[in-house]
Tab-separated table of C-alpha atoms in Angstrom:
chain	number	residue	atom	x	y	z
A	270	MET	CA	23.101	9.848	-21.358
A	271	ASP	CA	23.060	13.296	-23.172
A	272	LYS	CA	19.456	13.279	-24.340
A	273	LYS	CA	16.155	12.039	-22.967
A	274	LEU	CA	12.308	12.634	-23.250
A	275	VAL	CA	10.802	15.171	-20.959
A	276	ILE	CA	7.550	16.450	-20.099
A	277	PRO	CA	6.214	20.040	-19.049
A	278	GLY	CA	7.389	20.528	-15.353
A	279	GLU	CA	9.917	17.638	-15.273
A	280	PHE	CA	12.833	18.424	-12.930
A	281	LEU	CA	16.141	18.799	-14.942
A	282	SER	CA	18.890	20.253	-12.830
A	283	ASP	CA	19.745	22.320	-9.756
A	284	ASP	CA	22.201	24.639	-11.902
A	285	VAL	CA	20.275	27.572	-12.889
A	286	LYS	CA	23.187	28.713	-15.014
A	287	LEU	CA	22.671	25.848	-17.338
A	288	ALA	CA	19.003	26.663	-18.195
A	289	ASP	CA	18.532	27.664	-21.971
A	290	GLU	CA	15.667	27.349	-24.492
A	291	GLY	CA	12.325	25.218	-23.436
A	292	THR	CA	13.224	25.770	-19.576
A	293	TYR	CA	12.045	27.617	-16.713
A	294	VAL	CA	13.530	28.332	-13.320
A	295	GLU	CA	11.738	27.967	-10.042
A	296	ASP	CA	13.176	27.890	-6.452
A	297	SER	CA	16.714	27.828	-8.017
A	298	LYS	CA	15.814	24.777	-9.924
A	299	VAL	CA	15.554	23.960	-13.617
A	300	PHE	CA	12.341	22.516	-15.130
A	301	SER	CA	11.027	21.557	-18.731
A	302	SER	CA	8.502	24.080	-20.034
A	303	VAL	CA	7.571	21.813	-23.132
A	304	PHE	CA	7.057	18.307	-24.128
A	305	GLY	CA	10.294	17.429	-26.103
A	306	VAL	CA	13.870	16.037	-26.068
A	307	ALA	CA	16.270	17.656	-23.316
A	308	SER	CA	19.846	17.987	-24.400
A	309	LEU	CA	21.802	17.912	-21.101
A	310	LYS	CA	25.208	18.640	-22.611
A	311	ASN	CA	26.799	21.925	-21.841
A	312	HIS	CA	23.529	23.669	-21.386
A	313	ILE	CA	20.003	22.210	-20.698
A	314	LYS	CA	17.780	22.901	-23.878
A	315	VAL	CA	14.531	21.318	-24.366
A	316	VAL	CA	13.346	20.903	-28.234
A	317	PRO	CA	9.718	20.627	-28.271
A	318	LEU	CA	8.437	17.456	-30.584
A	319	SER	CA	5.820	19.708	-31.859
A	320	GLY	CA	4.895	23.428	-32.333
A	321	LYS	CA	4.708	26.474	-34.625
A	322	TYR	CA	7.561	28.405	-35.944
A	323	ILE	CA	8.638	31.631	-34.280
A	324	PRO	CA	10.592	33.685	-36.794
A	325	ARG	CA	13.983	35.338	-35.425
A	326	GLN	CA	16.311	37.718	-37.244
A	327	GLY	CA	18.763	35.970	-39.558
A	328	ASP	CA	16.498	33.019	-40.179
A	329	LEU	CA	16.535	31.652	-43.649
A	330	ILE	CA	13.200	30.365	-44.547
A	331	ILE	CA	10.745	29.426	-47.385
A	332	GLY	CA	7.636	31.674	-47.718
A	333	ILE	CA	4.450	31.551	-49.961
A	334	ILE	CA	2.980	35.036	-51.269
A	335	ASN	CA	-0.468	35.324	-49.528
A	336	GLU	CA	-1.385	38.629	-50.787
A	337	VAL	CA	-0.182	41.637	-52.940
A	338	SER	CA	-0.847	44.955	-51.048
A	339	PHE	CA	-0.018	48.395	-51.990
A	340	SER	CA	3.877	48.199	-51.193
A	341	ASN	CA	4.238	44.914	-49.582
A	342	TRP	CA	3.889	41.116	-50.384
A	343	ILE	CA	2.189	39.416	-47.555
A	344	VAL	CA	3.922	36.241	-47.013
A	345	ASP	CA	2.726	32.870	-45.161
A	346	ILE	CA	5.914	31.783	-43.316
A	347	ARG	CA	4.159	29.012	-41.568
A	348	SER	CA	4.030	30.841	-38.287
A	349	PRO	CA	1.373	32.537	-36.151
A	350	TYR	CA	2.682	35.761	-37.365
A	351	GLU	CA	2.882	36.827	-41.219
A	352	GLY	CA	5.882	38.064	-42.884
A	353	LEU	CA	6.050	41.361	-44.694
A	354	LEU	CA	8.221	41.649	-47.953
A	355	HIS	CA	8.407	45.463	-48.762
A	356	ILE	CA	8.827	46.575	-52.461
A	357	SER	CA	12.184	47.932	-51.433
A	358	GLU	CA	13.594	44.568	-50.327
A	359	PHE	CA	12.954	43.183	-53.847
A	360	PRO	CA	16.382	42.743	-55.593
A	361	ARG	CA	15.490	45.087	-58.457
A	362	ARG	CA	13.737	48.425	-58.629
A	363	ILE	CA	9.925	48.082	-59.560
A	364	ASP	CA	6.836	50.031	-59.602
A	365	ASN	CA	4.094	49.254	-57.181
A	366	SER	CA	1.925	48.512	-60.388
A	367	GLU	CA	4.375	45.706	-61.422
A	368	MET	CA	4.522	43.773	-58.069
A	369	SER	CA	2.153	41.025	-59.151
A	370	LYS	CA	4.199	40.633	-62.387
A	371	TYR	CA	7.219	39.469	-60.628
A	372	LEU	CA	5.659	37.841	-57.362
A	373	LYS	CA	1.889	36.756	-57.532
A	374	VAL	CA	-0.374	34.754	-54.965
A	375	GLY	CA	1.047	31.453	-54.364
A	376	ASP	CA	4.445	31.772	-55.411
A	377	SER	CA	6.974	30.462	-53.178
A	378	ILE	CA	10.280	32.338	-52.292
A	379	MET	CA	13.600	31.396	-50.384
A	380	THR	CA	13.724	34.592	-48.103
A	381	LEU	CA	15.749	35.933	-45.010
A	382	VAL	CA	14.068	37.327	-41.842
A	383	LYS	CA	15.503	40.802	-41.658
A	384	ASP	CA	14.013	41.962	-38.555
A	385	VAL	CA	11.510	40.992	-35.934
A	386	ASP	CA	10.418	43.828	-33.647
A	387	GLN	CA	8.662	43.647	-30.191
A	388	SER	CA	5.107	43.512	-31.645
A	389	MET	CA	6.225	40.572	-33.710
A	390	LYS	CA	6.101	42.441	-37.077
A	391	VAL	CA	8.132	40.214	-39.296
A	392	GLU	CA	10.194	42.040	-42.093
A	393	LEU	CA	11.669	40.011	-44.911
A	394	THR	CA	14.183	40.725	-47.686
A	395	LEU	CA	15.262	39.025	-50.991
A	396	ASN	CA	18.254	41.310	-51.432
A	397	ASP	CA	20.818	38.653	-50.910
A	398	GLN	CA	22.486	36.381	-53.767
A	399	ARG	CA	21.288	33.222	-51.785
A	400	LEU	CA	17.513	34.361	-51.968
A	401	ARG	CA	15.207	33.769	-54.829
A	402	GLN	CA	11.820	32.599	-56.266
A	403	ILE	CA	11.503	29.116	-56.177
A	404	LYS	CA	10.021	27.881	-59.867
A	405	ASP	CA	11.088	24.161	-59.780
A	406	GLY	CA	11.331	20.976	-57.721
A	407	ARG	CA	9.089	20.034	-54.710
A	408	ILE	CA	8.405	21.750	-51.412
A	409	ILE	CA	7.691	19.707	-48.386
A	410	GLU	CA	6.715	20.404	-44.809
A	411	VAL	CA	8.364	19.104	-41.698
A	412	THR	CA	7.757	20.047	-38.054
A	413	PRO	CA	9.925	23.157	-37.427
A	414	SER	CA	11.342	21.642	-34.197
A	415	LYS	CA	12.635	18.913	-36.047
A	416	VAL	CA	14.836	21.118	-38.353
A	417	PRO	CA	17.935	20.534	-36.286
A	418	ARG	CA	17.837	16.972	-36.248
A	419	LEU	CA	17.423	16.860	-40.233
A	420	ILE	CA	20.399	19.164	-40.679
A	421	GLY	CA	22.374	16.904	-38.270
A	422	ARG	CA	25.605	18.027	-36.256
A	423	SER	CA	27.692	20.051	-38.195
A	424	GLY	CA	25.469	19.567	-41.173
A	425	SER	CA	26.384	15.769	-41.099
A	426	MET	CA	22.568	14.432	-41.776
A	427	ILE	CA	21.785	16.777	-44.808
A	428	ALA	CA	25.226	16.138	-46.343
A	429	MET	CA	24.594	12.313	-46.294
A	430	LEU	CA	21.076	12.792	-47.569
A	431	LYS	CA	22.330	15.082	-50.563
A	432	SER	CA	25.195	12.556	-51.383
A	433	GLU	CA	22.864	9.292	-51.153
A	434	THR	CA	19.881	10.915	-52.998
A	435	ASN	CA	21.889	13.124	-55.651
A	436	CYS	CA	19.361	15.704	-54.701
A	437	ASN	CA	19.889	19.421	-53.957
A	438	ILE	CA	18.221	20.157	-50.591
A	439	PHE	CA	17.465	23.430	-48.629
A	440	ILE	CA	15.951	23.332	-45.259
A	441	GLY	CA	14.274	26.444	-44.259
A	442	GLN	CA	14.210	27.230	-40.568
A	443	ASN	CA	10.333	27.357	-40.591
A	444	GLY	CA	10.141	23.636	-41.513
A	445	ARG	CA	9.712	23.882	-45.123
A	446	VAL	CA	12.127	22.041	-47.304
A	447	TRP	CA	13.017	22.544	-51.071
A	448	LEU	CA	14.272	19.800	-53.164
A	449	THR	CA	15.246	19.655	-56.659
A	450	GLY	CA	16.545	16.524	-58.720
A	451	LYS	CA	15.362	13.620	-60.724
A	452	ASP	CA	11.825	12.194	-59.908
A	453	LYS	CA	13.103	8.922	-58.548
A	454	ASN	CA	15.738	10.756	-56.443
A	455	LEU	CA	13.213	13.080	-54.983
A	456	ASP	CA	10.807	10.296	-53.990
A	457	LEU	CA	13.560	8.624	-51.965
A	458	ALA	CA	14.677	12.065	-50.494
A	459	VAL	CA	11.145	12.635	-49.479
A	460	ARG	CA	10.619	9.197	-47.877
A	461	THR	CA	13.951	9.745	-45.813
A	462	ILE	CA	13.097	12.992	-44.812
A	463	GLN	CA	9.696	11.912	-43.604
A	464	LYS	CA	11.303	8.967	-41.551
A	465	ILE	CA	13.850	11.287	-39.940
A	466	GLU	CA	11.111	13.638	-38.702
A	467	LYS	CA	9.106	10.676	-37.602
A	468	GLU	CA	11.984	8.943	-35.639
A	469	SER	CA	13.990	12.120	-34.777
A	470	HIS	CA	13.455	11.494	-30.879
A	471	ILE	CA	14.773	7.651	-30.976
A	472	PRO	CA	18.453	7.083	-30.390
A	473	GLY	CA	20.405	5.417	-33.193
A	474	LEU	CA	18.632	7.647	-35.966
A	475	THR	CA	21.788	7.995	-38.136
A	476	ASP	CA	22.290	3.981	-38.663
A	477	ARG	CA	18.695	3.472	-39.158
A	478	ILE	CA	18.839	6.143	-42.026
A	479	VAL	CA	21.900	4.625	-43.386
A	480	ASN	CA	20.315	1.033	-43.532
A	481	PHE	CA	17.068	2.664	-44.946
A	482	LEU	CA	18.937	4.326	-47.875
A	483	LYS	CA	20.812	0.967	-48.622
A	484	GLU	CA	17.752	-1.001	-48.597
A	485	ALA	CA	15.989	1.492	-50.908
A	486	LYS	CA	18.981	1.160	-53.332
A	487	GLY	CA	18.708	-2.639	-53.313
A	488	ILE	CA	21.918	-3.046	-51.345
A	489	PRO	CA	21.413	-6.012	-48.877
A	490	VAL	CA	22.160	-4.548	-45.332
A	491	LYS	CA	22.161	-8.050	-43.406
A	492	GLN	CA	24.701	-9.404	-45.763
A	493	GLN	CA	26.991	-6.436	-44.825
A	494	VAL	CA	26.250	-6.927	-41.091
A	495	LYS	CA	27.216	-10.399	-41.679
A	496	LYS	CA	30.556	-9.298	-43.406
A	497	LYS	CA	31.389	-6.893	-40.768
A	498	ALA	CA	30.756	-9.512	-38.029
A	499	LYS	CA	33.140	-11.845	-39.822
A	500	LYS	CA	35.646	-9.338	-40.164
A	501	ARG	CA	35.632	-8.785	-36.530
A	502	ARG	CA	35.778	-12.364	-35.946
A	503	ASP	CA	38.825	-12.864	-38.145
A	504	ARG	CA	40.501	-9.801	-36.398
A	505	LYS	CA	39.740	-11.295	-33.115
A	506	ALA	CA	41.239	-14.733	-34.156
A	507	ARG	CA	44.193	-13.057	-35.502
A	508	THR	CA	44.726	-11.090	-32.430
A	509	GLY	CA	44.337	-14.137	-30.403
A	510	THR	CA	46.852	-16.127	-32.381
A	511	CYS	CA	49.398	-13.244	-32.066
A	512	ARG	CA	48.747	-13.000	-28.401
A	513	ARG	CA	49.329	-16.850	-27.929
A	514	ASN	CA	52.484	-16.844	-30.090
A	515	CYS	CA	53.853	-13.727	-28.023
A	516	GLN	CA	53.242	-15.659	-24.880
A	517	ARG	CA	55.045	-18.725	-26.117
A	518	ARG	CA	58.095	-16.859	-27.164
A	519	LYS	CA	58.257	-15.128	-23.774
A	520	LYS	CA	58.139	-18.643	-22.212
A	521	LYS	CA	60.737	-19.824	-24.309
A	522	ALA	CA	63.159	-16.803	-23.851
A	523	LYS	CA	62.389	-17.136	-20.181
A	524	LYS	CA	63.344	-20.977	-20.218
A	525	ARG	CA	66.362	-20.278	-22.234
A	526	SER	CA	67.424	-17.471	-19.630
A	527	TRP	CA	66.937	-19.607	-16.692
A	528	LYS	CA	69.171	-22.479	-18.476
A	529	MET	CA	71.688	-20.049	-19.027
A	530	GLN	CA	71.688	-18.705	-15.248
A	531	LYS	CA	71.810	-22.360	-14.158
A	532	ASN	CA	74.859	-23.248	-16.389
A	533	LEU	CA	76.416	-19.836	-15.251
A	534	ARG	CA	75.961	-20.781	-11.715
A	535	THR	CA	77.381	-24.337	-12.076
A	536	LEU	CA	80.308	-22.715	-13.880
A	537	LYS	CA	80.857	-20.231	-11.088
A	538	ARG	CA	81.078	-23.051	-8.462
A	539	ILE	CA	83.434	-25.479	-10.522
A	540	ASN	CA	85.641	-22.822	-12.171
A	541	PRO	CA	85.468	-19.088	-10.755
A	542	VAL	CA	88.143	-17.873	-13.115
A	543	GLY	CA	86.576	-19.102	-15.929
A	544	PHE	CA	83.235	-17.970	-14.656
A	545	TRP	CA	84.707	-14.339	-14.447
A	546	MET	CA	86.508	-14.531	-17.692
A	547	ASN	CA	83.239	-15.397	-19.464
A	548	CYS	CA	81.431	-12.719	-18.165
A	549	TRP	CA	84.053	-10.162	-18.917
A	550	ILE	CA	84.431	-11.698	-22.500
A	551	ASN	CA	80.406	-11.520	-23.139
A	552	ASN	CA	80.208	-8.237	-21.377
A	553	MET	CA	77.544	-9.865	-19.020
A	554	SER	CA	76.218	-8.510	-15.606
A	555	CYS	CA	76.998	-11.447	-13.435
A	556	MET	CA	76.940	-9.787	-9.858
A	557	LYS	CA	73.431	-11.214	-9.293
A	558	LEU	CA	74.379	-14.700	-9.830
């Protein structure tokens, strides 16, 4: 089993080289430092089930303007630490007096963590084509530690969500999610994301989400399950029939071979010359007879 639920102080491994995030080493042993889900594949990493977002350089996040100062926008990044967006990191040149004209208190932005120093001063930037002010759609919040599960392995979960709900979805590393689309589709996407957040630690999540989306669209899941089961039964029946037919053919071939050998032995005893002539004409190996 690659994943399991662990508590702080729970023993995980004797190999200290495998220790990763959410663990600590004591007496050459690896223990969990948080309550969460331990991933035991390749490295030992424990993802907490709850907790605040800790910013790291390169993170794409969604921030909300809290304050406009002389040369900085103070940004709520859903962390114990505030983000600073300097006027020089705005995508166009503006004067200090115009700052509130472009970004005012309460505005939401898609931003990038440019740098985090030792004192946890978080510098943000908008100087990237991917980054912008958010003016439409909805923004919801999930637990930051659940973001990897919401994205899925190689982006599989978020790709399925976008496809099934026909919504554009951006997931910030700080747990804020921006969605755009039709209201009906947005409602379904929000309910699905909330379900993923609630059940992210329970095995079989992907199958449950697939069924949840089908039920929401009015597709009877039970009938589909029955159809799949019927197909499996039919396939097994066909396989069993083929196997029985194959066994019958083998038995018949073996019986014919045995009768042929018996006839050849009789011919060899009664007419040796005819026996060897028959073998030579039919290019048969008769040495074992």
